[in-house]
mmCIF file with all atom_site columns, C-alpha atoms in Angstrom:
data_model
loop_
_atom_site.group_PDB
_atom_site.id
_atom_site.type_symbol
_atom_site.label_atom_id
_atom_site.label_alt_id
_atom_site.label_comp_id
_atom_site.label_asym_id
_atom_site.label_entity_id
_atom_site.label_seq_id
_atom_site.pdbx_PDB_ins_code
_atom_site.Cartn_x
_atom_site.Cartn_y
_atom_site.Cartn_z
_atom_site.occupancy
_atom_site.B_iso_or_equiv
_atom_site.pdbx_formal_charge
_atom_site.auth_seq_id
_atom_site.auth_comp_id
_atom_site.auth_asym_id
_atom_site.auth_atom_id
_atom_site.pdbx_PDB_model_num
ATOM 1   C CA . MET A 1 1   ? -0.400  -0.123 0.209   1.00 41.00 ? 17  MET A CA 1
ATOM 2   C CA . ILE A 1 2   ? 1.628   3.173  -0.365  1.00 48.00 ? 18  ILE A CA 1
ATOM 3   C CA . VAL A 1 3   ? 0.088   6.615  1.220   1.00 48.00 ? 19  VAL A CA 1
ATOM 4   C CA . LEU A 1 4   ? 0.702   9.630  -1.153  1.00 52.00 ? 20  LEU A CA 1
ATOM 5   C CA . PHE A 1 5   ? 0.618   13.221 1.382   1.00 58.00 ? 21  PHE A CA 1
ATOM 6   C CA . PRO A 1 6   ? 0.863   16.238 -1.211  1.00 59.00 ? 22  PRO A CA 1
ATOM 7   C CA . LEU A 1 7   ? 3.038   18.837 -1.649  1.00 61.00 ? 23  LEU A CA 1
ATOM 8   C CA . SER A 1 8   ? 0.755   21.224 -1.948  1.00 49.00 ? 24  SER A CA 1
ATOM 9   C CA . ALA A 1 9   ? -1.015  22.829 1.591   1.00 37.00 ? 25  ALA A CA 1
ATOM 10  C CA . ALA A 1 10  ? -3.798  24.318 2.062   1.00 29.00 ? 26  ALA A CA 1
ATOM 11  C CA . THR A 1 11  ? -3.930  28.578 1.811   1.00 27.00 ? 27  THR A CA 1
ATOM 12  C CA . SER A 1 12  ? -1.980  30.036 4.410   1.00 31.00 ? 28  SER A CA 1
ATOM 13  C CA . ALA A 1 13  ? -3.526  31.456 7.910   1.00 32.00 ? 29  ALA A CA 1
ATOM 14  C CA . THR A 1 14  ? -3.527  34.238 6.888   1.00 32.00 ? 30  THR A CA 1
ATOM 15  C CA . GLY A 1 15  ? -5.815  33.107 4.054   1.00 35.00 ? 31  GLY A CA 1
ATOM 16  C CA . GLY A 1 16  ? -3.609  33.649 1.378   1.00 37.00 ? 32  GLY A CA 1
ATOM 17  C CA . SER A 1 17  ? -2.973  31.995 -1.262  1.00 39.00 ? 33  SER A CA 1
ATOM 18  C CA . GLU A 1 18  ? -2.139  27.830 -1.507  1.00 42.00 ? 34  GLU A CA 1
ATOM 19  C CA . GLY A 1 19  ? 1.830   27.391 -0.645  1.00 41.00 ? 35  GLY A CA 1
ATOM 20  C CA . LEU A 1 20  ? 3.699   25.344 -0.041  1.00 49.00 ? 36  LEU A CA 1
ATOM 21  C CA . SER A 1 21  ? 4.424   22.705 2.949   1.00 55.00 ? 37  SER A CA 1
ATOM 22  C CA . LEU A 1 22  ? 8.499   22.517 2.397   1.00 57.00 ? 38  LEU A CA 1
ATOM 23  C CA . GLY A 1 23  ? 8.780   23.119 5.802   1.00 55.00 ? 39  GLY A CA 1
ATOM 24  C CA . SER A 1 24  ? 10.039  25.737 7.892   1.00 57.00 ? 40  SER A CA 1
ATOM 25  C CA . ARG A 1 25  ? 12.219  28.486 5.732   1.00 66.00 ? 41  ARG A CA 1
ATOM 26  C CA . ASN A 1 26  ? 16.073  27.359 7.346   1.00 73.00 ? 42  ASN A CA 1
ATOM 27  C CA . ALA A 1 27  ? 19.184  25.696 5.585   1.00 78.00 ? 43  ALA A CA 1
ATOM 28  C CA . GLU A 1 28  ? 17.211  22.920 5.671   1.00 85.00 ? 44  GLU A CA 1
ATOM 29  C CA . TYR A 1 29  ? 14.540  24.725 3.558   1.00 85.00 ? 45  TYR A CA 1
ATOM 30  C CA . HIS A 1 30  ? 16.565  25.582 1.101   1.00 88.00 ? 46  HIS A CA 1
ATOM 31  C CA . GLU A 1 31  ? 18.211  21.763 0.573   1.00 91.00 ? 47  GLU A CA 1
ATOM 32  C CA . ARG A 1 32  ? 14.275  20.380 0.805   1.00 90.00 ? 48  ARG A CA 1
ATOM 33  C CA . ARG A 1 33  ? 13.724  23.201 -2.240  1.00 92.00 ? 49  ARG A CA 1
ATOM 34  C CA . LEU A 1 34  ? 15.799  21.901 -4.170  1.00 94.00 ? 50  LEU A CA 1
ATOM 35  C CA . SER A 1 35  ? 15.714  18.092 -3.331  1.00 93.00 ? 51  SER A CA 1
ATOM 36  C CA . VAL A 1 36  ? 11.933  18.539 -4.370  1.00 94.00 ? 52  VAL A CA 1
ATOM 37  C CA . ILE A 1 37  ? 12.810  20.275 -8.058  1.00 96.00 ? 53  ILE A CA 1
ATOM 38  C CA . GLN A 1 38  ? 15.252  17.354 -8.134  1.00 97.00 ? 54  GLN A CA 1
ATOM 39  C CA . GLN A 1 39  ? 13.161  15.282 -7.456  1.00 96.00 ? 55  GLN A CA 1
ATOM 40  C CA . PHE A 1 40  ? 10.280  16.640 -10.099 1.00 97.00 ? 56  PHE A CA 1
ATOM 41  C CA . CYS A 1 41  ? 12.395  16.738 -13.207 1.00 97.00 ? 57  CYS A CA 1
ATOM 42  C CA . ILE A 1 42  ? 13.892  13.489 -12.298 1.00 97.00 ? 58  ILE A CA 1
ATOM 43  C CA . LEU A 1 43  ? 9.683   12.394 -12.573 1.00 97.00 ? 59  LEU A CA 1
ATOM 44  C CA . LEU A 1 44  ? 9.362   14.716 -15.748 1.00 97.00 ? 60  LEU A CA 1
ATOM 45  C CA . ASP A 1 45  ? 11.627  13.034 -17.941 1.00 97.00 ? 61  ASP A CA 1
ATOM 46  C CA . ARG A 1 46  ? 10.684  10.029 -16.869 1.00 96.00 ? 62  ARG A CA 1
ATOM 47  C CA . LEU A 1 47  ? 7.430   10.022 -17.942 1.00 96.00 ? 63  LEU A CA 1
ATOM 48  C CA . HIS A 1 48  ? 8.112   12.092 -21.276 1.00 96.00 ? 64  HIS A CA 1
ATOM 49  C CA . SER A 1 49  ? 10.466  8.449  -21.811 1.00 97.00 ? 65  SER A CA 1
ATOM 50  C CA . LYS A 1 50  ? 7.931   7.203  -21.989 1.00 96.00 ? 66  LYS A CA 1
ATOM 51  C CA . GLY A 1 51  ? 6.230   9.313  -24.296 1.00 95.00 ? 67  GLY A CA 1
ATOM 52  C CA . ILE A 1 52  ? 3.902   10.180 -21.746 1.00 94.00 ? 68  ILE A CA 1
ATOM 53  C CA . VAL A 1 53  ? 2.577   13.875 -22.304 1.00 93.00 ? 69  VAL A CA 1
ATOM 54  C CA . HIS A 1 54  ? 1.080   14.459 -18.677 1.00 93.00 ? 70  HIS A CA 1
ATOM 55  C CA . GLY A 1 55  ? -0.968  18.046 -19.492 1.00 89.00 ? 71  GLY A CA 1
ATOM 56  C CA . ASP A 1 56  ? -2.223  18.777 -16.696 1.00 91.00 ? 72  ASP A CA 1
ATOM 57  C CA . VAL A 1 57  ? 1.986   19.251 -14.699 1.00 94.00 ? 73  VAL A CA 1
ATOM 58  C CA . LYS A 1 58  ? 1.275   21.101 -11.564 1.00 93.00 ? 74  LYS A CA 1
ATOM 59  C CA . PRO A 1 59  ? 2.535   21.403 -7.735  1.00 93.00 ? 75  PRO A CA 1
ATOM 60  C CA . SER A 1 60  ? -0.769  20.620 -6.402  1.00 92.00 ? 76  SER A CA 1
ATOM 61  C CA . ASN A 1 61  ? -0.551  17.158 -8.749  1.00 93.00 ? 77  ASN A CA 1
ATOM 62  C CA . LEU A 1 62  ? 2.615   16.101 -7.596  1.00 94.00 ? 78  LEU A CA 1
ATOM 63  C CA . LEU A 1 63  ? 2.933   14.078 -3.599  1.00 92.00 ? 79  LEU A CA 1
ATOM 64  C CA . PHE A 1 64  ? 4.451   12.439 -1.278  1.00 90.00 ? 80  PHE A CA 1
ATOM 65  C CA . ASP A 1 65  ? 4.865   8.124  -0.753  1.00 86.00 ? 81  ASP A CA 1
ATOM 66  C CA . ALA A 1 66  ? 5.660   7.527  2.251   1.00 85.00 ? 82  ALA A CA 1
ATOM 67  C CA . ALA A 1 67  ? 9.119   7.177  1.493   1.00 87.00 ? 83  ALA A CA 1
ATOM 68  C CA . GLY A 1 68  ? 9.160   10.810 0.660   1.00 86.00 ? 84  GLY A CA 1
ATOM 69  C CA . ASN A 1 69  ? 8.796   9.783  -3.027  1.00 90.00 ? 85  ASN A CA 1
ATOM 70  C CA . LEU A 1 70  ? 7.435   12.352 -4.818  1.00 93.00 ? 86  LEU A CA 1
ATOM 71  C CA . ARG A 1 71  ? 5.571   10.938 -7.668  1.00 93.00 ? 87  ARG A CA 1
ATOM 72  C CA . SER A 1 72  ? 2.367   12.242 -10.255 1.00 93.00 ? 88  SER A CA 1
ATOM 73  C CA . ILE A 1 73  ? -1.014  11.856 -9.866  1.00 92.00 ? 89  ILE A CA 1
ATOM 74  C CA . ASP A 1 74  ? -4.354  13.399 -11.829 1.00 90.00 ? 90  ASP A CA 1
ATOM 75  C CA . PHE A 1 75  ? -3.108  11.593 -15.750 1.00 88.00 ? 91  PHE A CA 1
ATOM 76  C CA . ALA A 1 76  ? -6.705  12.793 -16.646 1.00 84.00 ? 92  ALA A CA 1
ATOM 77  C CA . GLU A 1 77  ? -6.033  15.021 -19.827 1.00 84.00 ? 93  GLU A CA 1
ATOM 78  C CA . ALA A 1 78  ? -2.403  12.880 -20.338 1.00 86.00 ? 94  ALA A CA 1
ATOM 79  C CA . VAL A 1 79  ? -1.819  11.862 -23.221 1.00 87.00 ? 95  VAL A CA 1
ATOM 80  C CA . LEU A 1 80  ? 0.477   9.513  -25.446 1.00 89.00 ? 96  LEU A CA 1
ATOM 81  C CA . GLU A 1 81  ? 3.022   11.461 -28.228 1.00 85.00 ? 97  GLU A CA 1
ATOM 82  C CA . SER A 1 82  ? 2.462   9.186  -30.952 1.00 79.00 ? 98  SER A CA 1
ATOM 83  C CA . GLU A 1 83  ? -1.220  10.333 -30.409 1.00 78.00 ? 99  GLU A CA 1
ATOM 84  C CA . PRO A 1 84  ? -1.849  14.056 -29.864 1.00 68.00 ? 100 PRO A CA 1
ATOM 85  C CA . LEU A 1 85  ? -5.130  15.201 -28.109 1.00 69.00 ? 101 LEU A CA 1
ATOM 86  C CA . CYS A 1 86  ? -6.620  18.894 -27.294 1.00 66.00 ? 102 CYS A CA 1
ATOM 87  C CA . ARG A 1 87  ? -6.563  19.538 -24.191 1.00 58.00 ? 103 ARG A CA 1
ATOM 88  C CA . TYR A 1 88  ? -10.284 20.295 -23.450 1.00 58.00 ? 104 TYR A CA 1
ATOM 89  C CA . THR A 1 89  ? -8.849  21.603 -19.729 1.00 64.00 ? 105 THR A CA 1
ATOM 90  C CA . ILE A 1 90  ? -6.578  24.157 -18.776 1.00 67.00 ? 106 ILE A CA 1
ATOM 91  C CA . THR A 1 91  ? -5.509  25.392 -15.422 1.00 70.00 ? 107 THR A CA 1
ATOM 92  C CA . THR A 1 92  ? -5.275  28.559 -14.779 1.00 68.00 ? 108 THR A CA 1
ATOM 93  C CA . HIS A 1 93  ? -2.008  29.987 -13.921 1.00 72.00 ? 109 HIS A CA 1
ATOM 94  C CA . TYR A 1 94  ? 0.291   26.720 -14.976 1.00 74.00 ? 110 TYR A CA 1
ATOM 95  C CA . PRO A 1 95  ? -0.432  27.427 -19.731 1.00 76.00 ? 111 PRO A CA 1
ATOM 96  C CA . SER A 1 96  ? 2.179   27.651 -22.318 1.00 75.00 ? 112 SER A CA 1
ATOM 97  C CA . PRO A 1 97  ? 1.702   30.304 -24.745 1.00 74.00 ? 113 PRO A CA 1
ATOM 98  C CA . SER A 1 98  ? 0.545   27.670 -27.652 1.00 74.00 ? 114 SER A CA 1
ATOM 99  C CA . SER A 1 99  ? -1.806  25.072 -24.837 1.00 73.00 ? 115 SER A CA 1
ATOM 100 C CA . LEU A 1 100 ? -3.892  28.500 -25.188 1.00 69.00 ? 116 LEU A CA 1
ATOM 101 C CA . LYS A 1 101 ? -4.464  28.437 -28.881 1.00 71.00 ? 117 LYS A CA 1
ATOM 102 C CA . GLN A 1 102 ? -7.916  27.298 -29.852 1.00 65.00 ? 118 GLN A CA 1
ATOM 103 C CA . GLY A 1 103 ? -7.298  23.409 -30.741 1.00 66.00 ? 119 GLY A CA 1
ATOM 104 C CA . SER A 1 104 ? -3.941  22.477 -30.623 1.00 75.00 ? 120 SER A CA 1
ATOM 105 C CA . PRO A 1 105 ? -2.763  19.526 -29.249 1.00 80.00 ? 121 PRO A CA 1
ATOM 106 C CA . LEU A 1 106 ? -0.756  18.338 -26.048 1.00 82.00 ? 122 LEU A CA 1
ATOM 107 C CA . THR A 1 107 ? 2.353   18.094 -26.692 1.00 87.00 ? 123 THR A CA 1
ATOM 108 C CA . ARG A 1 108 ? 6.278   17.612 -24.182 1.00 92.00 ? 124 ARG A CA 1
ATOM 109 C CA . ALA A 1 109 ? 6.302   21.507 -24.845 1.00 91.00 ? 125 ALA A CA 1
ATOM 110 C CA . ASN A 1 110 ? 2.990   22.418 -23.079 1.00 91.00 ? 126 ASN A CA 1
ATOM 111 C CA . ASP A 1 111 ? 4.731   19.860 -20.167 1.00 94.00 ? 127 ASP A CA 1
ATOM 112 C CA . LEU A 1 112 ? 8.137   22.258 -19.685 1.00 96.00 ? 128 LEU A CA 1
ATOM 113 C CA . TYR A 1 113 ? 6.297   25.523 -20.308 1.00 94.00 ? 129 TYR A CA 1
ATOM 114 C CA . ALA A 1 114 ? 4.917   24.537 -17.205 1.00 94.00 ? 130 ALA A CA 1
ATOM 115 C CA . ALA A 1 115 ? 7.490   22.053 -15.476 1.00 97.00 ? 131 ALA A CA 1
ATOM 116 C CA . GLY A 1 116 ? 9.172   25.518 -15.446 1.00 97.00 ? 132 GLY A CA 1
ATOM 117 C CA . MET A 1 117 ? 6.110   27.330 -13.723 1.00 96.00 ? 133 MET A CA 1
ATOM 118 C CA . THR A 1 118 ? 5.710   24.721 -11.588 1.00 96.00 ? 134 THR A CA 1
ATOM 119 C CA . ILE A 1 119 ? 9.452   24.867 -10.277 1.00 97.00 ? 135 ILE A CA 1
ATOM 120 C CA . TRP A 1 120 ? 9.220   28.715 -9.920  1.00 97.00 ? 136 TRP A CA 1
ATOM 121 C CA . HIS A 1 121 ? 6.152   27.624 -7.687  1.00 95.00 ? 137 HIS A CA 1
ATOM 122 C CA . ILE A 1 122 ? 7.899   24.902 -5.570  1.00 95.00 ? 138 ILE A CA 1
ATOM 123 C CA . TYR A 1 123 ? 10.708  27.579 -5.712  1.00 95.00 ? 139 TYR A CA 1
ATOM 124 C CA . THR A 1 124 ? 9.264   30.387 -4.050  1.00 94.00 ? 140 THR A CA 1
ATOM 125 C CA . GLY A 1 125 ? 5.867   29.613 -2.729  1.00 92.00 ? 141 GLY A CA 1
ATOM 126 C CA . ARG A 1 126 ? 3.759   31.483 -4.968  1.00 93.00 ? 142 ARG A CA 1
ATOM 127 C CA . VAL A 1 127 ? 1.094   30.859 -7.096  1.00 92.00 ? 143 VAL A CA 1
ATOM 128 C CA . PRO A 1 128 ? 2.470   32.181 -10.036 1.00 93.00 ? 144 PRO A CA 1
ATOM 129 C CA . PHE A 1 129 ? 0.229   35.288 -11.190 1.00 92.00 ? 145 PHE A CA 1
ATOM 130 C CA . GLU A 1 130 ? -2.226  34.862 -8.496  1.00 90.00 ? 146 GLU A CA 1
ATOM 131 C CA . VAL A 1 131 ? -2.157  38.902 -8.728  1.00 90.00 ? 147 VAL A CA 1
ATOM 132 C CA . ILE A 1 132 ? -3.560  38.652 -11.841 1.00 91.00 ? 148 ILE A CA 1
ATOM 133 C CA . GLU A 1 133 ? -6.937  37.732 -13.171 1.00 90.00 ? 149 GLU A CA 1
ATOM 134 C CA . GLU A 1 134 ? -7.592  35.133 -15.214 1.00 84.00 ? 150 GLU A CA 1
ATOM 135 C CA . ASP A 1 135 ? -9.352  36.599 -17.992 1.00 82.00 ? 151 ASP A CA 1
ATOM 136 C CA . ASP A 1 136 ? -6.046  39.137 -18.203 1.00 90.00 ? 152 ASP A CA 1
ATOM 137 C CA . LEU A 1 137 ? -4.128  35.802 -17.494 1.00 90.00 ? 153 LEU A CA 1
ATOM 138 C CA . TYR A 1 138 ? -4.103  34.505 -20.133 1.00 87.00 ? 154 TYR A CA 1
ATOM 139 C CA . SER A 1 139 ? -4.084  37.590 -22.726 1.00 89.00 ? 155 SER A CA 1
ATOM 140 C CA . LEU A 1 140 ? -0.339  38.079 -20.662 1.00 90.00 ? 156 LEU A CA 1
ATOM 141 C CA . ILE A 1 141 ? 0.312   34.522 -21.253 1.00 89.00 ? 157 ILE A CA 1
ATOM 142 C CA . GLU A 1 142 ? 1.085   34.712 -24.835 1.00 88.00 ? 158 GLU A CA 1
ATOM 143 C CA . GLN A 1 143 ? 2.499   37.953 -25.026 1.00 90.00 ? 159 GLN A CA 1
ATOM 144 C CA . GLY A 1 144 ? 4.671   36.166 -23.581 1.00 90.00 ? 160 GLY A CA 1
ATOM 145 C CA . LEU A 1 145 ? 4.472   37.165 -19.871 1.00 92.00 ? 161 LEU A CA 1
ATOM 146 C CA . ARG A 1 146 ? 6.653   35.437 -17.451 1.00 94.00 ? 162 ARG A CA 1
ATOM 147 C CA . PRO A 1 147 ? 7.008   34.455 -13.602 1.00 95.00 ? 163 PRO A CA 1
ATOM 148 C CA . ASP A 1 148 ? 8.514   37.638 -11.133 1.00 96.00 ? 164 ASP A CA 1
ATOM 149 C CA . LEU A 1 149 ? 12.282  35.709 -11.554 1.00 97.00 ? 165 LEU A CA 1
ATOM 150 C CA . SER A 1 150 ? 14.044  38.306 -9.152  1.00 96.00 ? 166 SER A CA 1
ATOM 151 C CA . LEU A 1 151 ? 12.356  36.147 -6.806  1.00 96.00 ? 167 LEU A CA 1
ATOM 152 C CA . ILE A 1 152 ? 14.866  33.365 -7.746  1.00 96.00 ? 168 ILE A CA 1
ATOM 153 C CA . ASP A 1 153 ? 17.752  34.028 -5.348  1.00 94.00 ? 169 ASP A CA 1
ATOM 154 C CA . ASP A 1 154 ? 19.701  29.924 -7.072  1.00 95.00 ? 170 ASP A CA 1
ATOM 155 C CA . GLU A 1 155 ? 21.169  31.449 -10.720 1.00 97.00 ? 171 GLU A CA 1
ATOM 156 C CA . ALA A 1 156 ? 20.725  27.638 -10.673 1.00 97.00 ? 172 ALA A CA 1
ATOM 157 C CA . VAL A 1 157 ? 17.321  27.439 -10.308 1.00 98.00 ? 173 VAL A CA 1
ATOM 158 C CA . ARG A 1 158 ? 16.473  30.693 -12.119 1.00 98.00 ? 174 ARG A CA 1
ATOM 159 C CA . SER A 1 159 ? 18.725  28.468 -15.393 1.00 98.00 ? 175 SER A CA 1
ATOM 160 C CA . LEU A 1 160 ? 16.480  25.716 -14.788 1.00 98.00 ? 176 LEU A CA 1
ATOM 161 C CA . ILE A 1 161 ? 13.545  27.868 -14.656 1.00 98.00 ? 177 ILE A CA 1
ATOM 162 C CA . LEU A 1 162 ? 14.165  29.323 -18.239 1.00 98.00 ? 178 LEU A CA 1
ATOM 163 C CA . LYS A 1 163 ? 15.199  26.169 -20.079 1.00 98.00 ? 179 LYS A CA 1
ATOM 164 C CA . TYR A 1 164 ? 11.818  25.068 -19.095 1.00 97.00 ? 180 TYR A CA 1
ATOM 165 C CA . LEU A 1 165 ? 9.695   27.774 -20.299 1.00 96.00 ? 181 LEU A CA 1
ATOM 166 C CA . ASP A 1 166 ? 12.214  28.293 -23.595 1.00 95.00 ? 182 ASP A CA 1
ATOM 167 C CA . SER A 1 167 ? 11.377  24.188 -24.524 1.00 94.00 ? 183 SER A CA 1
ATOM 168 C CA . GLY A 1 168 ? 7.464   25.676 -23.591 1.00 86.00 ? 184 GLY A CA 1
ATOM 169 C CA . GLU A 1 169 ? 7.139   27.778 -26.393 1.00 76.00 ? 185 GLU A CA 1
#
């Protein structure tokens, strides 16, 4: 039996938006974030190496098992790369610019862009673009809006986020 624990926490005590439950913010917190990011990248690479496009990459679709291993859930939008289908739903804060085009098929690029957004979320503990209204957000993403990378104080993580975002456009 695998017991799973959510990566995302409920709303904060201040009523703010969903953050990440990775422990208190000390030296171990930074290492924990880096470990989660590394596990996430390996998990996504493994999925893609099997020809699977997840289709809904985001922190709330990541869980830890009892051994502390990161797992991906919610494959409702998943497709095989060899048999691409058009997307039916889009998660507000994680879509790639190309996924916003009407009738565009799901591709690995969609997952990669969402991975960049997810890594940003894991590192900052913030939902990307949480202060922008959904009606405006999609248009801004299509125009190239990116999350605030000045909040990423680790150059390797910033480069990783950019690599994923660039691969997904």
